[in-house]
Tab-separated table of C-alpha atoms in Angstrom:
chain	number	residue	atom	x	y	z
U	1	MET	CA	43.580	129.141	78.779
U	2	ALA	CA	41.097	128.055	76.176
U	3	GLU	CA	42.133	130.923	73.924
U	4	VAL	CA	45.809	129.921	74.148
U	5	ARG	CA	44.931	126.288	73.319
U	6	GLU	CA	42.937	127.297	70.254
U	7	ARG	CA	45.753	129.542	69.108
U	8	LEU	CA	48.450	126.853	69.469
U	9	LEU	CA	46.597	123.737	68.280
U	10	PRO	CA	45.884	123.232	64.510
U	11	PRO	CA	42.282	123.564	63.356
U	12	ARG	CA	40.113	120.430	63.509
U	13	ARG	CA	39.523	118.462	60.324
U	14	PHE	CA	36.084	117.160	59.580
U	15	SER	CA	35.532	113.711	58.187
U	16	SER	CA	34.912	113.181	54.501
U	17	ALA	CA	31.306	112.138	55.067
U	18	ALA	CA	30.618	115.206	57.117
U	19	SER	CA	32.207	117.481	54.545
U	20	ILE	CA	30.197	115.881	51.763
U	21	ASN	CA	26.979	116.266	53.740
U	22	GLN	CA	27.855	119.875	54.516
U	23	ASN	CA	28.598	120.635	50.854
U	24	ALA	CA	25.395	118.896	49.846
U	25	ALA	CA	23.439	121.018	52.263
U	26	HIS	CA	24.875	124.277	50.957
U	27	SER	CA	24.993	123.449	47.195
U	28	PRO	CA	21.709	123.359	45.302
U	29	ALA	CA	22.706	120.403	43.058
U	30	ILE	CA	25.654	118.013	42.949
U	31	VAL	CA	26.902	116.679	39.612
U	32	ARG	CA	28.323	113.199	40.225
U	33	ARG	CA	31.161	112.065	37.953
U	34	PRO	CA	31.317	108.478	36.692
U	35	LEU	CA	33.940	106.227	38.156
U	36	PHE	CA	36.091	105.725	34.992
U	37	GLN	CA	35.254	108.981	33.214
U	38	GLY	CA	38.156	110.196	31.066
U	39	MET	CA	39.925	106.803	31.006
U	40	ASP	CA	40.475	104.865	27.799
U	41	VAL	CA	39.004	101.542	28.867
U	42	LEU	CA	39.138	100.096	25.346
U	43	GLY	CA	42.790	101.041	25.065
U	44	LEU	CA	43.521	99.348	28.378
U	45	LYS	CA	41.709	96.250	27.182
U	46	LYS	CA	43.712	96.184	23.970
U	47	ARG	CA	46.965	96.598	25.793
U	48	GLY	CA	46.025	93.825	28.180
U	49	GLN	CA	45.250	91.402	25.378
U	50	GLY	CA	48.802	91.624	23.971
U	51	LEU	CA	48.344	92.410	20.299
U	52	ARG	CA	50.986	90.996	18.007
U	53	SER	CA	51.852	91.802	14.453
U	54	TRP	CA	51.458	88.950	11.961
U	55	ILE	CA	52.248	88.691	8.246
U	56	ARG	CA	49.328	87.077	6.415
U	57	VAL	CA	49.805	85.444	3.001
U	58	ASP	CA	46.545	84.668	1.222
U	59	ALA	CA	46.276	81.339	-0.566
U	60	ALA	CA	44.003	82.535	-3.372
U	61	THR	CA	45.756	85.734	-4.416
U	62	GLY	CA	49.221	85.288	-2.900
U	63	GLY	CA	49.085	88.788	-1.479
U	64	SER	CA	50.606	89.624	1.887
U	65	GLN	CA	49.470	92.058	4.529
U	66	VAL	CA	50.346	92.918	8.109
U	67	ILE	CA	47.595	92.366	10.669
U	68	GLU	CA	47.464	92.809	14.429
U	69	VAL	CA	45.718	90.002	16.258
U	70	ASP	CA	45.694	89.105	19.921
U	71	LYS	CA	46.319	85.639	21.267
U	72	PHE	CA	42.729	84.597	21.939
U	73	THR	CA	41.497	85.764	18.547
U	74	MET	CA	44.264	83.749	16.896
U	75	MET	CA	43.286	80.706	18.930
U	76	ARG	CA	39.656	80.988	17.769
U	77	ARG	CA	40.672	81.782	14.208
U	78	CYS	CA	42.918	78.737	13.744
U	79	ASP	CA	41.263	76.463	16.323
U	80	LEU	CA	44.525	75.985	18.225
U	81	PRO	CA	45.240	75.514	21.943
U	82	ALA	CA	47.403	77.982	23.830
U	83	ARG	CA	50.354	75.599	24.072
U	84	ASP	CA	50.650	75.482	20.266
U	85	LEU	CA	50.810	79.267	20.037
U	86	ARG	CA	53.416	79.230	22.780
U	87	LEU	CA	55.713	77.304	20.427
U	88	LEU	CA	55.772	80.353	18.142
U	89	ASP	CA	56.686	82.803	20.872
U	90	PRO	CA	60.042	84.395	19.958
U	91	LEU	CA	60.815	85.005	23.629
U	92	PHE	CA	61.195	81.271	24.233
U	93	VAL	CA	63.528	78.780	22.591
U	94	TYR	CA	61.741	75.592	21.598
U	95	PRO	CA	63.118	72.737	19.469
U	96	SER	CA	61.928	72.349	15.889
U	97	THR	CA	58.348	71.083	15.728
U	98	ILE	CA	55.743	70.348	13.041
U	99	LEU	CA	52.246	69.764	14.426
U	100	GLY	CA	49.182	68.792	12.388
U	101	ARG	CA	45.911	70.005	13.894
U	102	GLU	CA	42.278	69.957	12.792
U	103	LYS	CA	42.353	73.235	10.868
U	104	ALA	CA	46.004	74.279	10.857
U	105	ILE	CA	49.631	73.159	10.755
U	106	VAL	CA	51.930	74.677	13.375
U	107	VAL	CA	55.482	74.997	12.064
U	108	ASN	CA	58.490	75.916	14.194
U	109	LEU	CA	61.581	75.378	12.073
U	110	GLU	CA	64.574	77.473	13.047
U	111	GLN	CA	63.810	81.049	11.882
U	112	ILE	CA	60.423	80.170	10.372
U	113	ARG	CA	57.552	80.168	12.875
U	114	CYS	CA	54.155	80.166	11.231
U	115	ILE	CA	50.611	78.812	11.210
U	116	ILE	CA	49.471	77.223	7.936
U	117	THR	CA	45.792	76.816	7.137
U	118	ALA	CA	43.948	75.885	3.947
U	119	ASP	CA	43.389	79.574	3.140
U	120	GLU	CA	46.371	81.484	4.523
U	121	VAL	CA	49.764	81.475	6.199
U	122	LEU	CA	50.314	83.532	9.342
U	123	LEU	CA	53.888	84.409	10.323
U	124	LEU	CA	55.047	86.447	13.252
U	125	ASN	CA	56.075	89.807	11.851
U	126	SER	CA	59.831	90.091	12.053
U	127	LEU	CA	62.656	91.971	10.385
U	128	ASP	CA	64.590	88.735	9.942
U	129	SER	CA	65.739	88.252	6.370
U	130	TYR	CA	64.748	84.581	6.411
U	131	VAL	CA	61.115	85.486	7.173
U	132	LEU	CA	61.025	87.980	4.313
U	133	GLN	CA	62.647	85.446	1.981
U	134	TYR	CA	60.010	82.902	3.007
U	135	VAL	CA	57.181	85.299	2.130
U	136	ASN	CA	58.740	86.218	-1.221
U	137	GLU	CA	59.425	82.608	-2.158
U	138	LEU	CA	55.904	81.501	-1.220
U	139	GLN	CA	54.369	84.320	-3.261
U	140	ARG	CA	56.566	83.413	-6.221
U	141	ARG	CA	55.521	79.776	-6.134
U	142	LEU	CA	51.868	80.640	-5.736
U	143	ALA	CA	52.075	82.933	-8.756
U	144	ALA	CA	53.909	80.282	-10.802
U	145	HIS	CA	51.366	77.543	-9.978
U	146	SER	CA	48.243	79.674	-9.900
U	147	GLY	CA	46.576	77.608	-12.637
U	148	ASP	CA	47.519	74.154	-11.379
U	149	GLY	CA	44.614	73.724	-9.025
U	150	LEU	CA	41.215	75.179	-8.274
U	151	HIS	CA	39.311	74.445	-5.070
U	152	GLY	CA	41.438	71.407	-4.289
U	153	TRP	CA	41.224	69.783	-7.745
U	154	SER	CA	44.594	69.071	-9.349
U	155	THR	CA	45.234	69.563	-13.035
U	156	SER	CA	48.844	68.320	-13.121
U	157	PRO	CA	50.590	65.296	-11.616
U	158	ASP	CA	52.931	67.531	-9.619
U	159	TYR	CA	50.085	69.481	-8.019
U	160	LEU	CA	50.400	70.224	-4.313
U	161	PRO	CA	47.735	71.908	-2.199
U	162	PHE	CA	48.437	75.242	-0.608
U	163	GLU	CA	49.368	73.923	2.832
U	164	PHE	CA	51.950	71.545	1.392
U	165	ARG	CA	53.503	74.307	-0.696
U	166	ALA	CA	53.799	76.506	2.373
U	167	LEU	CA	55.243	73.583	4.346
U	168	GLU	CA	57.701	72.841	1.518
U	169	VAL	CA	58.955	76.426	1.507
U	170	ALA	CA	59.390	76.290	5.307
U	171	LEU	CA	61.306	73.004	5.093
U	172	GLU	CA	63.462	74.352	2.281
U	173	ALA	CA	64.239	77.524	4.242
U	174	ALA	CA	65.155	75.560	7.388
U	175	CYS	CA	67.301	73.011	5.519
U	176	THR	CA	69.056	75.774	3.563
U	177	PHE	CA	69.712	77.749	6.741
U	178	LEU	CA	71.170	74.747	8.565
U	179	ASP	CA	73.223	73.647	5.564
U	180	THR	CA	74.633	77.165	5.217
U	181	GLN	CA	75.661	77.200	8.859
U	182	ALA	CA	77.234	73.760	8.466
U	183	GLY	CA	79.200	74.973	5.431
U	184	GLU	CA	80.437	78.048	7.298
U	185	LEU	CA	81.493	75.855	10.187
U	186	GLU	CA	83.401	73.566	7.837
U	187	THR	CA	85.127	76.512	6.181
U	188	GLU	CA	86.293	77.735	9.575
U	189	ALA	CA	87.115	74.356	11.081
U	190	TYR	CA	89.481	72.669	8.632
U	191	PRO	CA	92.140	75.442	8.439
U	192	LEU	CA	92.012	75.827	12.213
U	193	LEU	CA	92.518	72.106	12.767
U	194	ASP	CA	95.412	72.018	10.298
U	195	GLU	CA	97.022	74.921	12.114
U	196	LEU	CA	96.547	73.171	15.441
U	197	THR	CA	98.254	70.002	14.222
U	198	SER	CA	101.259	72.024	13.062
U	199	LYS	CA	101.450	74.287	16.107
U	200	ILE	CA	99.952	73.369	19.463
U	201	SER	CA	99.202	76.487	21.463
U	202	THR	CA	96.759	77.598	24.126
U	203	LEU	CA	95.047	80.017	21.743
U	204	ASN	CA	94.464	77.344	19.101
U	205	LEU	CA	93.174	74.889	21.691
U	206	GLU	CA	90.685	77.471	22.975
U	207	ARG	CA	89.486	78.198	19.440
U	208	VAL	CA	88.979	74.498	18.770
U	209	ARG	CA	87.053	74.146	22.024
U	210	ARG	CA	84.655	76.932	21.016
U	211	LEU	CA	84.328	75.453	17.545
U	212	LYS	CA	83.404	72.078	18.954
U	213	SER	CA	80.740	73.575	21.251
U	214	ARG	CA	79.175	75.319	18.244
U	215	LEU	CA	79.332	72.083	16.290
U	216	VAL	CA	77.565	70.138	19.040
U	217	ALA	CA	74.777	72.752	19.270
U	218	LEU	CA	74.269	72.816	15.495
U	219	THR	CA	74.279	69.019	15.303
U	220	ARG	CA	71.581	68.884	17.969
U	221	ARG	CA	69.384	71.292	15.987
U	222	VAL	CA	69.875	69.405	12.720
U	223	GLN	CA	69.160	66.115	14.479
U	224	LYS	CA	65.905	67.531	15.875
U	225	VAL	CA	64.698	68.609	12.421
U	226	ARG	CA	65.627	65.204	11.006
U	227	ASP	CA	63.798	63.374	13.809
U	228	GLU	CA	60.707	65.537	13.324
U	229	ILE	CA	60.554	64.764	9.599
U	230	GLU	CA	61.169	61.083	10.249
U	231	GLN	CA	58.431	60.978	12.877
U	232	LEU	CA	55.960	62.485	10.411
U	233	MET	CA	56.957	59.973	7.730
U	234	ASP	CA	56.418	57.054	10.102
U	235	ASP	CA	52.912	58.157	11.179
U	236	ASP	CA	50.263	57.974	8.440
U	237	GLY	CA	47.646	59.464	10.733
U	238	ASP	CA	49.613	62.658	11.252
U	239	MET	CA	50.222	62.995	7.516
U	240	ALA	CA	46.525	62.498	6.760
U	241	GLU	CA	45.667	65.084	9.411
U	242	MET	CA	47.825	67.650	7.633
U	243	TYR	CA	45.783	67.549	4.403
U	244	LEU	CA	43.699	70.618	5.217
U	245	THR	CA	42.336	71.299	1.723
U	246	GLU	CA	40.727	67.878	1.534
U	247	LYS	CA	39.122	68.299	4.945
U	248	LYS	CA	37.845	71.744	3.987
U	249	SER	CA	36.346	70.482	0.702
U	250	ARG	CA	34.663	67.566	2.497
U	251	LEU	CA	33.255	69.940	5.066
U	252	GLU	CA	31.873	72.219	2.361
U	253	ALA	CA	30.466	69.250	0.440
U	254	SER	CA	28.718	67.903	3.502
U	255	PHE	CA	27.364	71.377	4.280
U	256	PHE	CA	25.932	71.838	0.775
U	257	GLY	CA	24.642	68.274	0.816
U	258	ASP	CA	22.779	68.914	4.025
U	259	GLN	CA	21.343	72.122	2.568
U	260	SER	CA	20.126	70.316	-0.569
U	261	LEU	CA	18.745	67.500	1.528
U	262	LEU	CA	16.854	69.979	3.667
U	263	GLY	CA	15.483	71.619	0.514
U	264	TYR	CA	14.391	68.247	-0.871
U	265	SER	CA	12.689	67.255	2.349
U	266	SER	CA	10.872	70.591	2.536
U	267	ALA	CA	9.730	70.204	-1.093
U	268	GLY	CA	8.587	66.694	-0.378
U	269	ALA	CA	6.640	67.903	2.601
U	270	GLY	CA	4.909	70.529	0.427
U	271	LEU	CA	3.908	67.896	-2.111
U	272	SER	CA	2.561	65.675	0.566
U	273	VAL	CA	0.297	68.438	1.737
U	274	SER	CA	-1.126	69.211	-1.713
U	275	ALA	CA	-1.225	65.691	-3.115
U	276	PRO	CA	-4.052	63.334	-2.261
U	277	VAL	CA	-1.864	60.886	-0.386
U	278	SER	CA	-2.494	59.333	2.988
U	279	PRO	CA	-1.001	61.498	5.741
U	280	VAL	CA	0.367	58.424	7.496
U	281	SER	CA	2.348	56.922	4.603
U	282	SER	CA	3.880	60.142	3.199
U	283	PRO	CA	6.268	61.037	6.092
U	284	THR	CA	7.408	57.444	6.282
U	285	ASP	CA	8.413	57.342	2.594
U	286	SER	CA	10.214	60.699	2.720
U	287	ARG	CA	12.065	59.666	5.848
U	288	LYS	CA	13.161	56.388	4.237
U	289	LEU	CA	14.342	58.209	1.125
U	290	GLU	CA	16.262	60.755	3.184
U	291	LYS	CA	17.929	58.005	5.201
U	292	ALA	CA	18.939	56.119	2.064
U	293	LEU	CA	20.391	59.230	0.442
U	294	SER	CA	22.410	60.145	3.517
U	295	LEU	CA	23.714	56.573	3.877
U	296	SER	CA	24.833	56.371	0.243
U	297	ARG	CA	26.429	59.807	0.426
U	298	SER	CA	28.363	58.913	3.590
U	299	ARG	CA	29.626	55.685	2.005
U	300	HIS	CA	30.687	57.501	-1.127
U	301	ASP	CA	32.426	60.231	0.879
U	302	SER	CA	34.235	57.711	3.088
U	303	MET	CA	35.463	55.693	0.072
U	304	ARG	CA	36.577	58.837	-1.754
U	305	SER	CA	38.278	60.252	1.343
U	306	SER	CA	40.133	56.999	2.033
U	307	GLU	CA	41.404	56.827	-1.556
U	308	SER	CA	42.371	60.504	-1.605
U	309	ASN	CA	44.034	60.219	1.811
U	310	LYS	CA	46.119	57.330	0.551
U	311	GLU	CA	47.224	59.322	-2.498
U	312	ASN	CA	47.819	62.439	-0.408
U	313	ILE	CA	49.854	60.507	2.136
U	314	GLU	CA	52.046	59.202	-0.672
U	315	GLY	CA	52.503	62.715	-2.062
U	316	LEU	CA	53.327	64.187	1.325
U	317	GLU	CA	55.619	61.276	2.108
U	318	MET	CA	57.578	61.898	-1.099
U	319	LEU	CA	57.841	65.575	-0.181
U	320	LEU	CA	59.082	64.812	3.327
U	321	GLU	CA	61.454	62.146	2.039
U	322	ALA	CA	63.132	64.644	-0.298
U	323	TYR	CA	63.899	67.048	2.532
U	324	PHE	CA	64.782	64.163	4.825
U	325	VAL	CA	67.579	63.296	2.384
U	326	VAL	CA	68.739	66.935	2.408
U	327	ILE	CA	68.796	67.262	6.189
U	328	ASP	CA	70.392	63.827	6.530
U	329	SER	CA	73.175	64.968	4.187
U	330	THR	CA	73.744	68.008	6.397
U	331	LEU	CA	73.833	65.767	9.456
U	332	ASN	CA	76.369	63.465	7.785
U	333	LYS	CA	78.487	66.500	6.948
U	334	LEU	CA	78.474	67.596	10.582
U	335	THR	CA	79.153	64.047	11.752
U	336	SER	CA	82.183	63.824	9.456
U	337	LEU	CA	83.437	67.151	10.779
U	338	LYS	CA	82.975	65.939	14.354
U	339	GLU	CA	84.907	62.744	13.583
U	340	TYR	CA	87.718	64.821	12.063
U	341	ILE	CA	87.825	67.003	15.165
U	342	ASP	CA	87.884	63.910	17.364
U	343	ASP	CA	90.772	62.449	15.335
U	344	THR	CA	92.626	65.747	15.613
U	345	GLU	CA	92.047	65.802	19.358
U	346	ASP	CA	93.357	62.250	19.631
U	347	PHE	CA	96.458	63.260	17.677
U	348	ILE	CA	96.929	66.315	19.896
U	349	ASN	CA	96.490	64.177	23.014
U	350	ILE	CA	99.147	61.769	21.735
U	351	GLN	CA	101.503	64.660	21.087
U	352	LEU	CA	100.836	66.100	24.521
U	353	ASP	CA	101.383	62.697	26.100
U	354	ASN	CA	104.743	62.414	24.337
U	355	VAL	CA	105.764	65.847	25.556
U	356	ARG	CA	104.593	64.974	29.031
U	357	ASN	CA	106.597	61.738	28.988
U	358	GLN	CA	109.693	63.590	27.824
U	359	LEU	CA	109.295	66.083	30.635
U	360	ILE	CA	108.929	63.250	33.150
U	361	GLN	CA	112.073	61.556	31.821
U	362	PHE	CA	114.016	64.796	31.956
U	363	GLU	CA	112.826	65.388	35.500
U	364	LEU	CA	113.902	61.863	36.445
U	365	LEU	CA	117.402	62.389	35.011
U	366	LEU	CA	117.657	65.749	36.728
U	367	THR	CA	116.654	64.229	40.057
U	368	THR	CA	119.226	61.462	39.641
U	369	GLY	CA	121.967	63.978	38.803
U	370	THR	CA	120.991	66.078	41.826
U	371	PHE	CA	121.322	63.002	44.040
U	372	VAL	CA	124.817	62.260	42.688
U	373	VAL	CA	125.943	65.855	43.190
U	374	ALA	CA	124.603	65.738	46.732
U	375	ILE	CA	127.243	63.085	47.513
U	376	PHE	CA	129.958	65.743	47.172
U	377	GLY	CA	128.085	67.857	49.679
U	378	VAL	CA	127.982	64.954	52.136
U	379	VAL	CA	131.745	64.367	51.766
U	380	ALA	CA	132.475	68.071	52.194
U	381	GLY	CA	130.310	68.141	55.292
U	382	VAL	CA	132.098	65.150	56.801
U	383	PHE	CA	135.562	66.526	56.190
U	384	GLY	CA	134.533	69.934	57.332
U	385	MET	CA	134.063	68.761	60.942
U	386	ASN	CA	136.243	70.442	63.563
U	387	PHE	CA	138.479	67.485	64.473
U	388	ALA	CA	142.042	66.487	63.482
U	389	ILE	CA	142.830	63.324	61.544
U	390	PRO	CA	146.146	62.160	59.950
U	391	LEU	CA	144.618	62.495	56.454
U	392	PHE	CA	144.737	66.267	56.737
U	393	ASP	CA	148.567	66.120	56.903
U	394	ASP	CA	148.906	64.374	53.499
U	395	PRO	CA	149.370	66.984	50.648
U	396	ILE	CA	147.602	64.850	47.974
U	397	ALA	CA	144.738	63.684	50.195
U	398	PHE	CA	142.335	66.276	48.785
U	399	GLN	CA	142.876	64.999	45.252
U	400	TRP	CA	142.248	61.396	46.282
U	401	VAL	CA	139.047	62.376	48.034
U	402	LEU	CA	137.773	64.115	44.909
U	403	ILE	CA	138.745	61.187	42.646
U	404	VAL	CA	137.128	58.573	44.865
U	405	THR	CA	133.977	60.638	45.337
U	406	GLY	CA	133.637	61.275	41.582
U	407	ILE	CA	134.100	57.574	40.741
U	408	CYS	CA	131.490	56.592	43.334
U	409	GLY	CA	129.048	59.194	41.926
U	410	ILE	CA	129.526	57.932	38.367
U	411	ILE	CA	128.967	54.344	39.467
U	412	ILE	CA	125.795	55.313	41.325
U	413	PHE	CA	124.493	57.332	38.333
U	414	CYS	CA	125.152	54.421	35.934
U	415	GLY	CA	123.409	52.113	38.356
U	416	PHE	CA	120.320	54.331	38.304
U	417	LEU	CA	120.346	54.377	34.492
U	418	TRP	CA	120.578	50.587	34.337
U	419	TYR	CA	117.667	50.349	36.754
U	420	PHE	CA	115.551	52.725	34.645
U	421	LYS	CA	116.269	50.717	31.526
U	422	TYR	CA	115.549	47.447	33.307
U	423	ARG	CA	112.203	48.773	34.544
U	424	ARG	CA	111.492	50.370	31.116
U	425	LEU	CA	111.015	53.742	32.699
U	426	MET	CA	113.170	55.428	30.108
U	427	PRO	CA	114.088	54.468	26.521
U	428	LEU	CA	117.883	54.184	26.686
């Protein structure tokens, strides 16, 4: 019986621990393999970070290059929070926004989504023609004005720092793009509206409905750009925050000033050691001198920064005002087109109301005529009863019945018409 059971049942499987111990007992040495041997851990890390391709335009040379940077490196590089980088994500649709931060300007204007710093412009790499036109135009302007400024110092009255030039090109690209779309919409709208006024049809009404939905969407986008520019013009603090070159030069000046001050204090300390001066009075004098120098430098820097900020705010305000006029002109163009469409719709509604009134009047006349004709059916039904009367024996009785019934029907129909005219239900 035991032999039959062993022959029928499958062989017993040992546990993994037992098999490992058994193999360890029989094998002289076991080579243990690392846990992640053969796996590209660095590649997995790179893929997890989400590298994105950016187009970098250098402020000094005007050259462009394509770099691949992940999100967290870009946040540390430009000192931006994650929500600002989310505005540049092409997978999401955000309204037009211009944000001034400590070290960068975040621009989201229609097709142009970029980060502007004092040293470079970073755009999301795209095959869009507007992005390539932006890069080419910015490089052209940097090459044309390469000698106008050096390290933030202007040599001409029309000098603009790098960040304002990049912002100007972005504003120009957005305003040109929106104005082009508005012009195309106008070119399509006016002939269609003229055709609709001459011939009202379902196809033309559907085309006008689609045109109006496109017009409303474009007007909303233009209005958002206009509001963003107007909000920047009304806030002097935001405009002063956007002057990145001035902040960078002040930071470098303070850094070099601190270095020179440290060198002076160390030299003073060396003299105090070698000179025959009292060890109690020497640190006090050097500390007083250091404090006085730092106080005067901070006052001078604050006065110079306030004056430069005022001038820079005026320059930036003039720049924003110029493009505010452009975008406001585009908005007025769209508003005029919307008013024309509304007037055309009012005209079409009046025409449709007239047609509807004519149909109602015709239906009223038809109903009245049907009622008069029904009188003949009532008379025929009465005389068609199966009973004998003396009128049936008269040869001309049928003619008199028709004449009397017709006269009564005409009188009733004229009475209805007089009632309609009296109640002003029908222009008669």
